[in-house]
Amino acid sequence: MKKTIQICLTFLSTLLFVSCNQYHPSAAKEDYFKLSTDSVQTGGIKIIPITTPKGTFNVWTKSIGNNPKIKVLLLNGGPGATHEYFECFENFLPAEGIEFIYYDQLGCGNSDNPNDVAQWDLARYVEEVEQVRIALGLDETNFYLLGHSWGGILAMEYSLKYQKHMKGMIVSNMMSSCPEYGKYAEEVLAKQMDPKVLAEIEKIEAAKDFSNPRYMELLLPNFYEKHILRFPVKNWPDPVNRSFAKINQSLYVTMQGPSEFGISGKLEKWDRKADLKNITIPTLVIGAQYDTMDPKHMEAMAKLTPKGTYLYCDKGSHMAMYDDQKTYFKGLIDFLKK
């Protein structure tokens, strides 16, 4: 009799377990794709007014999915590129029920462009991100900030002021020191280039002839295809091409400078390496073997951050979300879901 009861209980437990497993994923899927409470559905797009010292401007955001516990706000690189090169995230994050939010910073893509170099300022962009966070209802229970390249600088700077509102941060393909990045570009990346090619590039840069078609003609096969995105340029994905074609050159040159070897703009002396110890939220640092950024520096960043972890993309470059997708997205998803 006892054995019969045990068998029945085991069967009922198994049935309940299977039933729960069958129910919850579909329920989660329903929640992920549920409509907003807005009277008119706009595909998750929300235009957010941003207050700046020069007036109010609108920035563009678009949410993909719904997840009350994981909301990832994406900060594009450049500076001055657009959200579009993040479109590959759509092939990976929705399947895991992870909500993410596209966002064109002021002067980028679908957002307003005030055409005012005074607005291209790191501290102002930090306050812009904070206004976006508030407008989207993100907080310490769900808010992850993913910054790629220049977006990584912005994410680090934002976290040092506002981490109390964050659940975690991802710094993708960005070092914590622009002077060290410049040194790496000069002492490592430049020396990997054919000396004749490098000499011609340096001659063009010395003459400040950056609009010379020969400059990009040299950089594309000798630098971009080796360190930015490791496919032949003719095979670069459409989201990358669209995003790069729309780069705000005023914003890019003001912040980064015109050269691809190091930084000479407003960010030239930016260095937060010594302050990483003050970032106490869980932080994932993503580096790549062939990146324009030193992967060893980025590994050290993860160790300097109290709750830091490091993801190394051994096949990737600066756009590792494309040329080492398997490693990049597995590591990112594991971090967000643990």
Short mmCIF file of C-alpha atoms in Angstrom, two decimals:
data_model
loop_
_atom_site.label_atom_id
_atom_site.label_comp_id
_atom_site.label_asym_id
_atom_site.label_seq_id
_atom_site.Cartn_x
_atom_site.Cartn_y
_atom_site.Cartn_z
CA MET A 1 0.00 0.00 0.00
CA LYS A 2 2.80 2.42 0.96
CA LYS A 3 4.59 1.58 -2.26
CA THR A 4 1.41 2.30 -4.26
CA ILE A 5 1.00 5.68 -2.52
CA GLN A 6 4.67 6.51 -3.19
CA ILE A 7 4.27 5.69 -6.87
CA CYS A 8 1.15 7.89 -7.09
CA LEU A 9 2.86 10.77 -5.35
CA THR A 10 5.87 10.46 -7.64
CA PHE A 11 3.58 10.43 -10.67
CA LEU A 12 1.67 13.49 -9.45
CA SER A 13 4.92 15.36 -8.71
CA THR A 14 6.25 14.55 -12.16
CA LEU A 15 2.98 15.62 -13.75
CA LEU A 16 3.03 18.88 -11.80
CA PHE A 17 6.69 19.51 -12.77
CA VAL A 18 6.01 18.85 -16.45
CA SER A 19 2.84 20.92 -16.34
CA CYS A 20 4.69 23.87 -14.79
CA ASN A 21 7.47 23.63 -17.34
CA GLN A 22 4.93 23.62 -20.14
CA TYR A 23 3.06 26.61 -18.74
CA HIS A 24 5.69 29.09 -17.67
CA PRO A 25 7.67 29.46 -20.91
CA SER A 26 4.51 30.21 -22.87
CA ALA A 27 3.39 32.65 -20.19
CA ALA A 28 6.77 34.34 -20.27
CA LYS A 29 6.58 34.49 -24.06
CA GLU A 30 3.15 36.09 -23.87
CA ASP A 31 4.49 38.69 -21.43
CA TYR A 32 7.55 39.36 -23.56
CA PHE A 33 5.51 40.17 -26.63
CA LYS A 34 2.54 41.83 -24.92
CA LEU A 35 1.34 45.18 -26.26
CA SER A 36 2.10 48.39 -24.42
CA THR A 37 -0.64 50.25 -22.57
CA ASP A 38 -0.43 53.11 -25.09
CA SER A 39 -3.61 53.84 -27.03
CA VAL A 40 -1.63 53.66 -30.28
CA GLN A 41 1.01 50.96 -30.77
CA THR A 42 4.27 52.33 -32.21
CA GLY A 43 6.50 49.28 -32.20
CA GLY A 44 8.05 50.15 -28.85
CA ILE A 45 9.27 53.57 -30.00
CA LYS A 46 9.35 56.35 -27.44
CA ILE A 47 10.57 59.86 -28.16
CA ILE A 48 12.06 61.38 -25.03
CA PRO A 49 12.54 65.15 -24.50
CA ILE A 50 15.99 65.88 -23.10
CA THR A 51 16.79 69.09 -21.23
CA THR A 52 20.24 70.52 -22.01
CA PRO A 53 22.01 73.82 -21.25
CA LYS A 54 21.10 74.85 -24.81
CA GLY A 55 17.40 73.95 -24.66
CA THR A 56 15.21 70.88 -25.02
CA PHE A 57 15.74 68.28 -27.74
CA ASN A 58 14.20 64.90 -28.55
CA VAL A 59 16.01 61.57 -28.52
CA TRP A 60 14.72 58.33 -30.06
CA THR A 61 14.35 55.00 -28.25
CA LYS A 62 12.78 51.68 -29.16
CA SER A 63 12.08 48.80 -26.75
CA ILE A 64 12.17 45.19 -27.90
CA GLY A 65 10.13 42.89 -25.68
CA ASN A 66 9.08 43.09 -22.04
CA ASN A 67 10.96 41.70 -19.06
CA PRO A 68 10.46 43.31 -15.62
CA LYS A 69 13.79 41.94 -14.35
CA ILE A 70 16.15 42.50 -17.30
CA LYS A 71 16.08 45.69 -19.36
CA VAL A 72 19.27 46.45 -21.31
CA LEU A 73 19.78 49.99 -22.58
CA LEU A 74 22.25 50.04 -25.49
CA LEU A 75 24.81 52.83 -25.90
CA ASN A 76 26.26 52.97 -29.41
CA GLY A 77 29.85 53.78 -30.23
CA GLY A 78 31.49 56.17 -32.62
CA PRO A 79 31.03 58.64 -31.09
CA GLY A 80 28.29 59.59 -33.48
CA ALA A 81 27.19 56.23 -34.93
CA THR A 82 23.62 54.93 -34.53
CA HIS A 83 21.76 52.14 -32.76
CA GLU A 84 21.49 50.22 -36.05
CA TYR A 85 24.63 48.11 -35.72
CA PHE A 86 23.08 46.53 -32.61
CA GLU A 87 20.34 44.96 -34.75
CA CYS A 88 22.08 41.57 -34.56
CA PHE A 89 20.94 41.46 -30.90
CA GLU A 90 17.45 40.68 -32.24
CA ASN A 91 18.65 37.22 -33.28
CA PHE A 92 19.78 36.32 -29.74
CA LEU A 93 18.15 38.23 -26.87
CA PRO A 94 14.40 37.82 -27.61
CA ALA A 95 14.77 34.02 -27.64
CA GLU A 96 16.05 34.33 -24.06
CA GLY A 97 13.25 36.68 -22.99
CA ILE A 98 15.67 39.57 -22.49
CA GLU A 99 14.29 43.04 -23.08
CA PHE A 100 16.62 45.53 -24.73
CA ILE A 101 16.29 49.14 -25.76
CA TYR A 102 17.76 50.88 -28.78
CA TYR A 103 18.69 54.50 -28.16
CA ASP A 104 20.17 57.10 -30.48
CA GLN A 105 22.13 59.62 -28.43
CA LEU A 106 21.65 63.31 -29.15
CA GLY A 107 23.22 64.07 -32.52
CA CYS A 108 22.90 60.45 -33.66
CA GLY A 109 20.55 58.62 -36.01
CA ASN A 110 16.86 59.31 -35.42
CA SER A 111 17.44 61.76 -32.57
CA ASP A 112 17.66 65.52 -32.89
CA ASN A 113 20.95 66.98 -34.06
CA PRO A 114 21.51 70.47 -32.64
CA ASN A 115 24.66 70.90 -34.79
CA ASP A 116 26.37 72.47 -31.80
CA VAL A 117 29.81 71.19 -30.75
CA ALA A 118 29.22 72.57 -27.23
CA GLN A 119 26.67 69.75 -26.83
CA TRP A 120 29.27 67.09 -27.62
CA ASP A 121 30.37 66.73 -24.02
CA LEU A 122 30.79 63.63 -21.84
CA ALA A 123 29.27 65.11 -18.69
CA ARG A 124 26.22 66.32 -20.63
CA TYR A 125 25.76 62.88 -22.20
CA VAL A 126 25.81 61.33 -18.70
CA GLU A 127 22.88 63.56 -17.72
CA GLU A 128 21.14 62.65 -20.97
CA VAL A 129 21.34 58.95 -20.14
CA GLU A 130 19.93 59.66 -16.69
CA GLN A 131 16.95 61.48 -18.23
CA VAL A 132 16.39 58.55 -20.61
CA ARG A 133 16.51 56.11 -17.67
CA ILE A 134 13.88 58.06 -15.76
CA ALA A 135 11.60 58.39 -18.81
CA LEU A 136 11.77 54.64 -19.47
CA GLY A 137 11.14 53.70 -15.83
CA LEU A 138 14.40 51.80 -15.41
CA ASP A 139 15.78 51.20 -11.90
CA GLU A 140 18.07 49.10 -9.74
CA THR A 141 15.74 46.07 -10.02
CA ASN A 142 16.10 45.73 -13.80
CA PHE A 143 18.41 48.30 -15.41
CA TYR A 144 21.49 47.07 -17.26
CA LEU A 145 23.57 49.49 -19.31
CA LEU A 146 25.56 48.09 -22.24
CA GLY A 147 28.07 50.49 -23.74
CA HIS A 148 30.11 49.56 -26.79
CA SER A 149 33.28 51.48 -27.76
CA TRP A 150 32.56 55.18 -27.01
CA GLY A 151 29.36 53.89 -25.40
CA GLY A 152 31.61 52.02 -22.95
CA ILE A 153 33.20 55.31 -21.87
CA LEU A 154 29.74 56.76 -21.38
CA ALA A 155 28.59 53.68 -19.43
CA MET A 156 31.58 53.80 -17.07
CA GLU A 157 31.19 57.52 -16.50
CA TYR A 158 27.45 57.14 -15.91
CA SER A 159 27.91 54.28 -13.45
CA LEU A 160 30.41 56.23 -11.37
CA LYS A 161 27.69 58.81 -10.73
CA TYR A 162 24.43 56.87 -10.93
CA GLN A 163 25.17 53.19 -10.21
CA LYS A 164 22.61 53.24 -7.37
CA HIS A 165 19.97 53.08 -10.14
CA MET A 166 21.62 50.15 -11.94
CA LYS A 167 21.42 46.37 -11.67
CA GLY A 168 24.54 45.80 -13.77
CA MET A 169 26.77 47.07 -16.56
CA ILE A 170 28.45 45.69 -19.66
CA VAL A 171 31.50 47.47 -21.06
CA SER A 172 31.99 46.10 -24.56
CA ASN A 173 35.28 46.64 -26.41
CA MET A 174 36.45 49.76 -24.59
CA MET A 175 39.45 50.45 -22.40
CA SER A 176 39.21 52.53 -19.22
CA SER A 177 42.03 54.88 -20.24
CA CYS A 178 42.29 56.84 -23.47
CA PRO A 179 46.02 57.55 -22.96
CA GLU A 180 46.63 53.80 -22.64
CA TYR A 181 44.51 53.21 -25.75
CA GLY A 182 46.66 55.72 -27.64
CA LYS A 183 49.79 53.96 -26.46
CA TYR A 184 48.41 50.56 -27.55
CA ALA A 185 47.49 51.94 -30.98
CA GLU A 186 50.96 53.39 -31.47
CA GLU A 187 53.09 50.63 -29.98
CA VAL A 188 51.10 47.53 -30.96
CA LEU A 189 48.54 48.11 -33.72
CA ALA A 190 50.67 50.43 -35.87
CA LYS A 191 53.63 48.04 -35.71
CA GLN A 192 51.48 45.20 -37.04
CA MET A 193 50.95 47.15 -40.24
CA ASP A 194 53.12 47.00 -43.37
CA PRO A 195 55.77 49.73 -42.81
CA LYS A 196 55.20 51.21 -46.26
CA VAL A 197 51.47 51.44 -45.70
CA LEU A 198 51.97 52.92 -42.24
CA ALA A 199 54.38 55.53 -43.61
CA GLU A 200 51.83 56.65 -46.19
CA ILE A 201 49.06 56.82 -43.59
CA GLU A 202 51.27 58.84 -41.26
CA LYS A 203 52.14 61.23 -44.08
CA ILE A 204 48.45 61.87 -44.76
CA GLU A 205 47.77 62.37 -41.05
CA ALA A 206 50.72 64.73 -40.64
CA ALA A 207 49.29 66.86 -43.45
CA LYS A 208 45.82 66.64 -41.81
CA ASP A 209 44.52 65.51 -45.18
CA PHE A 210 41.89 63.22 -43.68
CA SER A 211 39.41 63.79 -46.52
CA ASN A 212 41.90 62.36 -48.98
CA PRO A 213 40.25 59.22 -50.50
CA ARG A 214 43.60 57.48 -50.27
CA TYR A 215 43.36 57.59 -46.45
CA MET A 216 40.35 55.26 -46.31
CA GLU A 217 41.67 53.28 -49.26
CA LEU A 218 44.64 52.37 -47.07
CA LEU A 219 42.76 51.96 -43.79
CA LEU A 220 40.00 49.63 -45.00
CA PRO A 221 42.11 46.57 -45.87
CA ASN A 222 45.01 47.28 -43.52
CA PHE A 223 43.18 48.34 -40.37
CA TYR A 224 39.40 48.06 -40.53
CA GLU A 225 39.30 44.49 -41.87
CA LYS A 226 41.89 43.43 -39.28
CA HIS A 227 40.75 45.26 -36.16
CA ILE A 228 37.24 46.74 -36.61
CA LEU A 229 35.32 43.91 -38.25
CA ARG A 230 37.17 40.89 -39.59
CA PHE A 231 35.23 40.35 -42.80
CA PRO A 232 36.08 41.78 -46.22
CA VAL A 233 34.44 45.21 -46.29
CA LYS A 234 32.27 44.11 -49.23
CA ASN A 235 30.76 41.47 -46.89
CA TRP A 236 30.12 43.74 -43.91
CA PRO A 237 26.58 43.26 -42.54
CA ASP A 238 23.94 45.75 -43.60
CA PRO A 239 23.24 47.06 -40.05
CA VAL A 240 26.92 47.97 -39.69
CA ASN A 241 27.04 49.70 -43.08
CA ARG A 242 23.88 51.70 -42.38
CA SER A 243 25.12 52.79 -38.98
CA PHE A 244 28.60 53.76 -40.11
CA ALA A 245 27.23 55.63 -43.14
CA LYS A 246 25.28 57.90 -40.79
CA ILE A 247 28.11 58.78 -38.39
CA ASN A 248 27.92 62.38 -37.22
CA GLN A 249 31.41 63.54 -38.23
CA SER A 250 31.20 66.70 -36.12
CA LEU A 251 30.51 64.63 -33.01
CA TYR A 252 33.12 62.01 -33.94
CA VAL A 253 35.96 64.44 -34.59
CA THR A 254 35.12 66.64 -31.59
CA MET A 255 35.27 63.72 -29.16
CA GLN A 256 37.62 61.22 -30.82
CA GLY A 257 39.67 63.30 -33.22
CA PRO A 258 40.17 62.62 -36.94
CA SER A 259 42.82 59.88 -36.65
CA GLU A 260 42.06 56.18 -36.29
CA PHE A 261 45.26 55.69 -34.26
CA GLY A 262 44.45 56.83 -30.75
CA ILE A 263 42.36 59.75 -29.53
CA SER A 264 43.06 63.45 -29.95
CA GLY A 265 39.68 65.07 -29.28
CA LYS A 266 37.95 65.96 -26.01
CA LEU A 267 38.45 62.41 -24.74
CA GLU A 268 42.23 62.46 -25.20
CA LYS A 269 43.01 62.57 -21.48
CA TRP A 270 40.00 60.62 -20.23
CA ASP A 271 41.15 57.99 -17.72
CA ARG A 272 39.00 56.15 -15.19
CA LYS A 273 41.20 53.12 -14.57
CA ALA A 274 41.94 54.18 -10.98
CA ASP A 275 38.22 54.64 -10.32
CA LEU A 276 37.06 51.18 -11.41
CA LYS A 277 37.34 50.03 -7.78
CA ASN A 278 34.38 52.31 -7.04
CA ILE A 279 32.03 50.53 -9.45
CA THR A 280 30.34 48.05 -7.12
CA ILE A 281 27.56 46.70 -9.37
CA PRO A 282 28.05 43.44 -11.32
CA THR A 283 30.10 44.36 -14.40
CA LEU A 284 30.94 42.37 -17.50
CA VAL A 285 33.93 43.56 -19.54
CA ILE A 286 34.12 42.21 -23.10
CA GLY A 287 37.44 42.16 -24.93
CA ALA A 288 38.60 40.57 -28.17
CA GLN A 289 41.85 39.21 -29.56
CA TYR A 290 42.01 41.45 -32.64
CA ASP A 291 40.30 44.53 -31.19
CA THR A 292 41.53 48.09 -31.57
CA MET A 293 41.43 47.99 -27.75
CA ASP A 294 44.00 46.06 -25.71
CA PRO A 295 42.33 42.81 -24.53
CA LYS A 296 44.80 42.50 -21.64
CA HIS A 297 43.84 45.96 -20.41
CA MET A 298 40.17 44.97 -20.54
CA GLU A 299 40.88 41.76 -18.63
CA ALA A 300 42.60 43.87 -15.96
CA MET A 301 39.52 46.15 -15.84
CA ALA A 302 37.36 43.19 -14.83
CA LYS A 303 39.77 42.39 -11.99
CA LEU A 304 39.86 46.01 -10.80
CA THR A 305 36.07 46.17 -10.63
CA PRO A 306 34.87 44.52 -7.36
CA LYS A 307 32.15 42.47 -9.05
CA GLY A 308 33.75 42.30 -12.49
CA THR A 309 33.93 39.36 -14.88
CA TYR A 310 35.75 39.15 -18.18
CA LEU A 311 34.53 37.74 -21.49
CA TYR A 312 37.25 37.09 -24.05
CA CYS A 313 36.29 36.72 -27.72
CA ASP A 314 39.26 34.88 -29.21
CA LYS A 315 38.03 35.24 -32.80
CA GLY A 316 36.66 38.76 -32.47
CA SER A 317 37.69 42.33 -33.17
CA HIS A 318 36.12 45.66 -32.21
CA MET A 319 32.75 44.48 -33.56
CA ALA A 320 32.93 41.10 -31.83
CA MET A 321 29.13 40.93 -31.77
CA TYR A 322 29.51 40.13 -35.48
CA ASP A 323 32.83 38.37 -36.00
CA ASP A 324 32.66 36.21 -32.83
CA GLN A 325 28.92 36.02 -32.27
CA LYS A 326 28.82 32.62 -30.57
CA THR A 327 31.23 33.66 -27.81
CA TYR A 328 29.89 37.21 -27.50
CA PHE A 329 26.22 36.39 -27.09
CA LYS A 330 26.64 33.27 -24.96
CA GLY A 331 28.76 35.27 -22.51
CA LEU A 332 26.41 38.25 -22.54
CA ILE A 333 23.28 36.14 -22.03
CA ASP A 334 24.89 34.10 -19.23
CA PHE A 335 25.82 37.33 -17.44
CA LEU A 336 22.35 38.83 -17.76
CA LYS A 337 20.54 35.69 -16.64
CA LYS A 338 22.70 34.54 -13.72
#
